[in-house]
PDB file of C-alpha atoms in Angstrom:
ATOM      1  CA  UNK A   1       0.000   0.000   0.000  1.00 46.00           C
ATOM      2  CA  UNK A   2       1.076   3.711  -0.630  1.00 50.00           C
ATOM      3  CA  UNK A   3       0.916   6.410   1.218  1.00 55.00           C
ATOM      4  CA  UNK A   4      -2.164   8.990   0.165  1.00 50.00           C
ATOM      5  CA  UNK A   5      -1.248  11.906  -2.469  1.00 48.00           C
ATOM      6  CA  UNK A   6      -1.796  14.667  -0.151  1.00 53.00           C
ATOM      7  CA  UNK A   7      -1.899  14.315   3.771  1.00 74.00           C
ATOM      8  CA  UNK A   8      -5.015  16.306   3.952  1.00 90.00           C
ATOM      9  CA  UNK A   9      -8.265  16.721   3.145  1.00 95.00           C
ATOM     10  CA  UNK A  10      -9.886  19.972   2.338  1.00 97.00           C
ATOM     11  CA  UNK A  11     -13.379  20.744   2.549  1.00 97.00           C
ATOM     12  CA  UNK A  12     -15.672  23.991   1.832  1.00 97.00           C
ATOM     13  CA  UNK A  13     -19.118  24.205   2.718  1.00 97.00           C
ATOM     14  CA  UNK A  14     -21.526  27.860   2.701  1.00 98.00           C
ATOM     15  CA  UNK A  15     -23.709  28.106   5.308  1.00 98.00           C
ATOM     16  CA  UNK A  16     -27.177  28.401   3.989  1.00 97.00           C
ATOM     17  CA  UNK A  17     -30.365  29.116   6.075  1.00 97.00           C
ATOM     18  CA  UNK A  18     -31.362  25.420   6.166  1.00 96.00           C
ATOM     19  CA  UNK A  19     -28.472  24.160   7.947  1.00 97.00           C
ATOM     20  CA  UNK A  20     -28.815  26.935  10.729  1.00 97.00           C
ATOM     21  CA  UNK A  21     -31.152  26.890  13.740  1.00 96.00           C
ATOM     22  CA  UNK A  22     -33.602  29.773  15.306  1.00 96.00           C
ATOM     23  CA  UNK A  23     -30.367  31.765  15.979  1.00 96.00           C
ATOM     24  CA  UNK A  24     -29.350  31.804  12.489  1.00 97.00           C
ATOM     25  CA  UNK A  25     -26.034  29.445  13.237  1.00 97.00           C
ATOM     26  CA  UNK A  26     -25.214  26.053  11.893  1.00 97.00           C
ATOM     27  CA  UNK A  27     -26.712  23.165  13.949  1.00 96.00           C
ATOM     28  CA  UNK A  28     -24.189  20.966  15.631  1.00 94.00           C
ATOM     29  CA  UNK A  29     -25.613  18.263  14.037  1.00 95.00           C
ATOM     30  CA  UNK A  30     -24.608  19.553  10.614  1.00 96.00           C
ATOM     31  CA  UNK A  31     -21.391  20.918  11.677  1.00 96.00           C
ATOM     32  CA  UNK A  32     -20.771  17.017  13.036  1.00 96.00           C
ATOM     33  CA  UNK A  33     -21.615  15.929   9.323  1.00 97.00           C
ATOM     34  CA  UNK A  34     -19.607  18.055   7.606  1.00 97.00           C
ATOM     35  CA  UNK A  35     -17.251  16.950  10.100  1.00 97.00           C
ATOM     36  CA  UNK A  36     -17.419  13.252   9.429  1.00 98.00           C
ATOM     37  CA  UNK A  37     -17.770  13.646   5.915  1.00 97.00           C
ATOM     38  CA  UNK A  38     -14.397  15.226   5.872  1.00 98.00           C
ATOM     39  CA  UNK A  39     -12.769  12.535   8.513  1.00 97.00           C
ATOM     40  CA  UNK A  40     -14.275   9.811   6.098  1.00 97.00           C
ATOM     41  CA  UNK A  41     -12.661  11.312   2.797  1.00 97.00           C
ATOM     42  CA  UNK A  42      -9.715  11.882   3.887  1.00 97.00           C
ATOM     43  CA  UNK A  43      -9.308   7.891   5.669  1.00 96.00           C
ATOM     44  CA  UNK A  44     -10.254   6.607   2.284  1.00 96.00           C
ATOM     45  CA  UNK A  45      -7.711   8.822   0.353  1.00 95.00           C
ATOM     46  CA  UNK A  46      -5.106   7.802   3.426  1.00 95.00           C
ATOM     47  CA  UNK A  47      -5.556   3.913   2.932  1.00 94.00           C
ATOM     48  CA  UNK A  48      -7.609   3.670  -0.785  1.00 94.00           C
ATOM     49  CA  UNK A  49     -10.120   1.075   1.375  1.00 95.00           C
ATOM     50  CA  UNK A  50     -13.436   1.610   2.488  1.00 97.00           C
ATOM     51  CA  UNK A  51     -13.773   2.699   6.057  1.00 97.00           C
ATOM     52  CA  UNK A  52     -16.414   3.283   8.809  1.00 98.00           C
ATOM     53  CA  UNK A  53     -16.904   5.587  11.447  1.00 97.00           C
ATOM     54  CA  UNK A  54     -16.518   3.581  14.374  1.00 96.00           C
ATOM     55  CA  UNK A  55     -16.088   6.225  16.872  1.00 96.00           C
ATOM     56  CA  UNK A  56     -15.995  10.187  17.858  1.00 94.00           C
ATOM     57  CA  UNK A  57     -13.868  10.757  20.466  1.00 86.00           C
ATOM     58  CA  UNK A  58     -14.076  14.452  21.045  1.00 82.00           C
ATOM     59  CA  UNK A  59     -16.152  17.617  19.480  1.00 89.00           C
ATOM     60  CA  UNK A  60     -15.374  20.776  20.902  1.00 91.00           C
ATOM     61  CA  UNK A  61     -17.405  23.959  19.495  1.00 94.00           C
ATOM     62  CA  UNK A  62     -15.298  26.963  20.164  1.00 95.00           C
ATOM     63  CA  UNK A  63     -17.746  29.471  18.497  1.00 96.00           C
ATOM     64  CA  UNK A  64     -21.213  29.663  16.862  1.00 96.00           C
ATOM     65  CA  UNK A  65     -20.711  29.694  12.845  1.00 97.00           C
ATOM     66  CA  UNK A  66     -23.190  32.791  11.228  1.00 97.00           C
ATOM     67  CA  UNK A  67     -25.600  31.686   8.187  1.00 97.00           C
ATOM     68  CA  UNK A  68     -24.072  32.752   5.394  1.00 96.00           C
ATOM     69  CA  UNK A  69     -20.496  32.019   6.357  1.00 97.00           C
ATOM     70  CA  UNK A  70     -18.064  29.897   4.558  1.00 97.00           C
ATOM     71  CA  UNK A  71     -16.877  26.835   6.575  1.00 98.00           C
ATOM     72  CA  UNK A  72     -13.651  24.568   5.882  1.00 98.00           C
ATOM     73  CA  UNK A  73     -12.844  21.770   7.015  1.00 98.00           C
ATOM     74  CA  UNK A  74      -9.161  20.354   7.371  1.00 98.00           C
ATOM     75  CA  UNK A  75      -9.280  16.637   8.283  1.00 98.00           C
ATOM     76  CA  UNK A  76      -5.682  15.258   8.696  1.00 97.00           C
ATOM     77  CA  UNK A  77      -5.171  11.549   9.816  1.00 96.00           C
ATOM     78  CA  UNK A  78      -2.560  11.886  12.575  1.00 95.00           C
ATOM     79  CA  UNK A  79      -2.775   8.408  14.038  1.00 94.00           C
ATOM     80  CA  UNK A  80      -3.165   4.643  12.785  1.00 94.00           C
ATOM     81  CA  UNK A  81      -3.871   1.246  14.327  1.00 94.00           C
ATOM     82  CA  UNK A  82      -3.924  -2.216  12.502  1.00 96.00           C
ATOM     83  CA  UNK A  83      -6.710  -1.435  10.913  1.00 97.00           C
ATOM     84  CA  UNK A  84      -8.004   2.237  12.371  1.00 96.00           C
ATOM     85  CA  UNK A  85      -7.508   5.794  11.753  1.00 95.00           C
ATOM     86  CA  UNK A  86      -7.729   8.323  13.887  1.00 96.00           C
ATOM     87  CA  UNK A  87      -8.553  11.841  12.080  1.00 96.00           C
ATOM     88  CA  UNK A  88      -8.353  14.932  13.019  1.00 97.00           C
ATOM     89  CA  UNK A  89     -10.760  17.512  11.734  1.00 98.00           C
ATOM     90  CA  UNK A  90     -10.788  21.131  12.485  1.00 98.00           C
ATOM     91  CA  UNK A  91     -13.852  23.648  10.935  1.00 98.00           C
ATOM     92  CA  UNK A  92     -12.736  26.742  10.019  1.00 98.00           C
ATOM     93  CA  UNK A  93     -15.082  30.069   9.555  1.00 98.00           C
ATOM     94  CA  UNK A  94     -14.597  32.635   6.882  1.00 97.00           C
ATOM     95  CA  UNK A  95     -16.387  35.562   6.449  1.00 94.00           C
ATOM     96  CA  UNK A  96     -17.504  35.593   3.101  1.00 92.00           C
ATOM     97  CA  UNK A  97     -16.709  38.986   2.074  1.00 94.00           C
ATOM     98  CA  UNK A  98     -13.287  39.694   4.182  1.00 92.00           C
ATOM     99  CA  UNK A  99     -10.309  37.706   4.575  1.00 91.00           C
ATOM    100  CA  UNK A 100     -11.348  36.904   8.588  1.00 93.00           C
ATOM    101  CA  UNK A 101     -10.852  33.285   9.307  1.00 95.00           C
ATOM    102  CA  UNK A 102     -11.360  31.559  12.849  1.00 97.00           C
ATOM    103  CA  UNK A 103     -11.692  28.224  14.196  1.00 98.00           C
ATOM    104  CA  UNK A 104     -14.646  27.285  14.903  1.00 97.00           C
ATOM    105  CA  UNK A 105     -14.896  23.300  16.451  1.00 96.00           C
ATOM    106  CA  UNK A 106     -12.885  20.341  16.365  1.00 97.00           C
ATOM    107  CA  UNK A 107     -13.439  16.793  16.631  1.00 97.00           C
ATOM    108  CA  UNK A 108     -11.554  13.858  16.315  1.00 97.00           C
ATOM    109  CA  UNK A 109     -12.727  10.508  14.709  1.00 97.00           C
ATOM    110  CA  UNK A 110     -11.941   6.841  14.240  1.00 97.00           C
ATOM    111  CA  UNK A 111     -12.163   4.906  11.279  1.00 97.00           C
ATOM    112  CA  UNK A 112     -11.691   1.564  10.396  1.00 98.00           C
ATOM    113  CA  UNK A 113     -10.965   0.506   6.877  1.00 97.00           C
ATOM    114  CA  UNK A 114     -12.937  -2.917   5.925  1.00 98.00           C
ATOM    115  CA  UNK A 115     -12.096  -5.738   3.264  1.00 96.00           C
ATOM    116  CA  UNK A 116     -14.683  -6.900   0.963  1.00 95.00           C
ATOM    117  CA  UNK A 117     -15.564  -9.414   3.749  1.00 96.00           C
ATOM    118  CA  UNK A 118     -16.877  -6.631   5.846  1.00 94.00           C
ATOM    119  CA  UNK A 119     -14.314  -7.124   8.310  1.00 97.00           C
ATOM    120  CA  UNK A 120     -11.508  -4.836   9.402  1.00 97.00           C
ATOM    121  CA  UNK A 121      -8.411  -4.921   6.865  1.00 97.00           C
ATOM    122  CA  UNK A 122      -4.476  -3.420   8.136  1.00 96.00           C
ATOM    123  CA  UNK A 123      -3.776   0.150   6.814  1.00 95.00           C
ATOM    124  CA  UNK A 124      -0.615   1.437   5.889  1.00 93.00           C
ATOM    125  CA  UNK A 125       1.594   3.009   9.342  1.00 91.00           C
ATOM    126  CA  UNK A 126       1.465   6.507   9.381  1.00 86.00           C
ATOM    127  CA  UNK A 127       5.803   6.503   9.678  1.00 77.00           C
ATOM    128  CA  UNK A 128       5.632   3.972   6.639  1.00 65.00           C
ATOM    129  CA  UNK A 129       4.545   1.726   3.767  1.00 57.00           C
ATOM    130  CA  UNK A 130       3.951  -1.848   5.190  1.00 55.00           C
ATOM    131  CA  UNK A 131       0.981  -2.449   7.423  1.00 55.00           C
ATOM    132  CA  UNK A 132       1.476  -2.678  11.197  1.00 48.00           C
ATOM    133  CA  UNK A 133       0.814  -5.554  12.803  1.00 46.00           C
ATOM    134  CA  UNK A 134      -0.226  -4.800  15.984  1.00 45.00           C
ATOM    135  CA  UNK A 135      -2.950  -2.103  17.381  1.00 42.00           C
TER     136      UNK A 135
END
């Protein structure tokens, strides 16, 4: 297996007034889709398997994100089992008209890449090529 082309994934979403709640910001629940979305792509581009959420360990919101706002997502995968992934996305705000960019929630998932079996398959080590062995 080879390592992915880039080593991470880049995501950008608008804020329209469907995704936002009676206070005009985005509802955690879509911010945790984007979120996973993101975390998903860039596990698949990592190992070139599928993969699975299998868990969410954190999800901090450090600000509410404004309808109409631009959102990006930078999902990096910064650790790896046997067969897991552990990504780490962070959601950037922009304002769409100005060059203002803060962070605005973080969350770190786990996925597992699966074999046409359905069962968990190695991924590559993050430090190399060859598949651990262990983890």
């Amino acid at each position: 297996m080879s390592r992915p082309h880039a080593p991470e994934t880049r995501v950008t979403h608008v804020v329209f007034p469907g995704d936002t709640n009676h206070h005009g910001t985005l509802f955690g629940g879509e911010a945790l889709s984007f979120m996973d979305s993101a975390a998903f792509i860039a596990a698949t581009r990592y190992c070139r398997r599928k993969v699975v959420t299998r868990h969410l360990d954190a999800m901090e919101f450090s600000r509410p994100i404004p309808q109409g706002s631009l959102v990006e997502l930078v999902a990096r995968v910064i650790r790896t089992g046997r067969s897991s992934m552990t990504v780490l996305v962070e959601l950037f705000i922009e304002q769409m008209y100005s060059d203002h960019r803060e962070l605005g929630c973080t969350g770190t998932f786990v996925l597992v890449a699966i074999g046409d079996d359905g069962q968990p398959t190695p991924v590559p080590n993050l430090n190399g090529d060859s598949p651990r062995l262990e983890g």
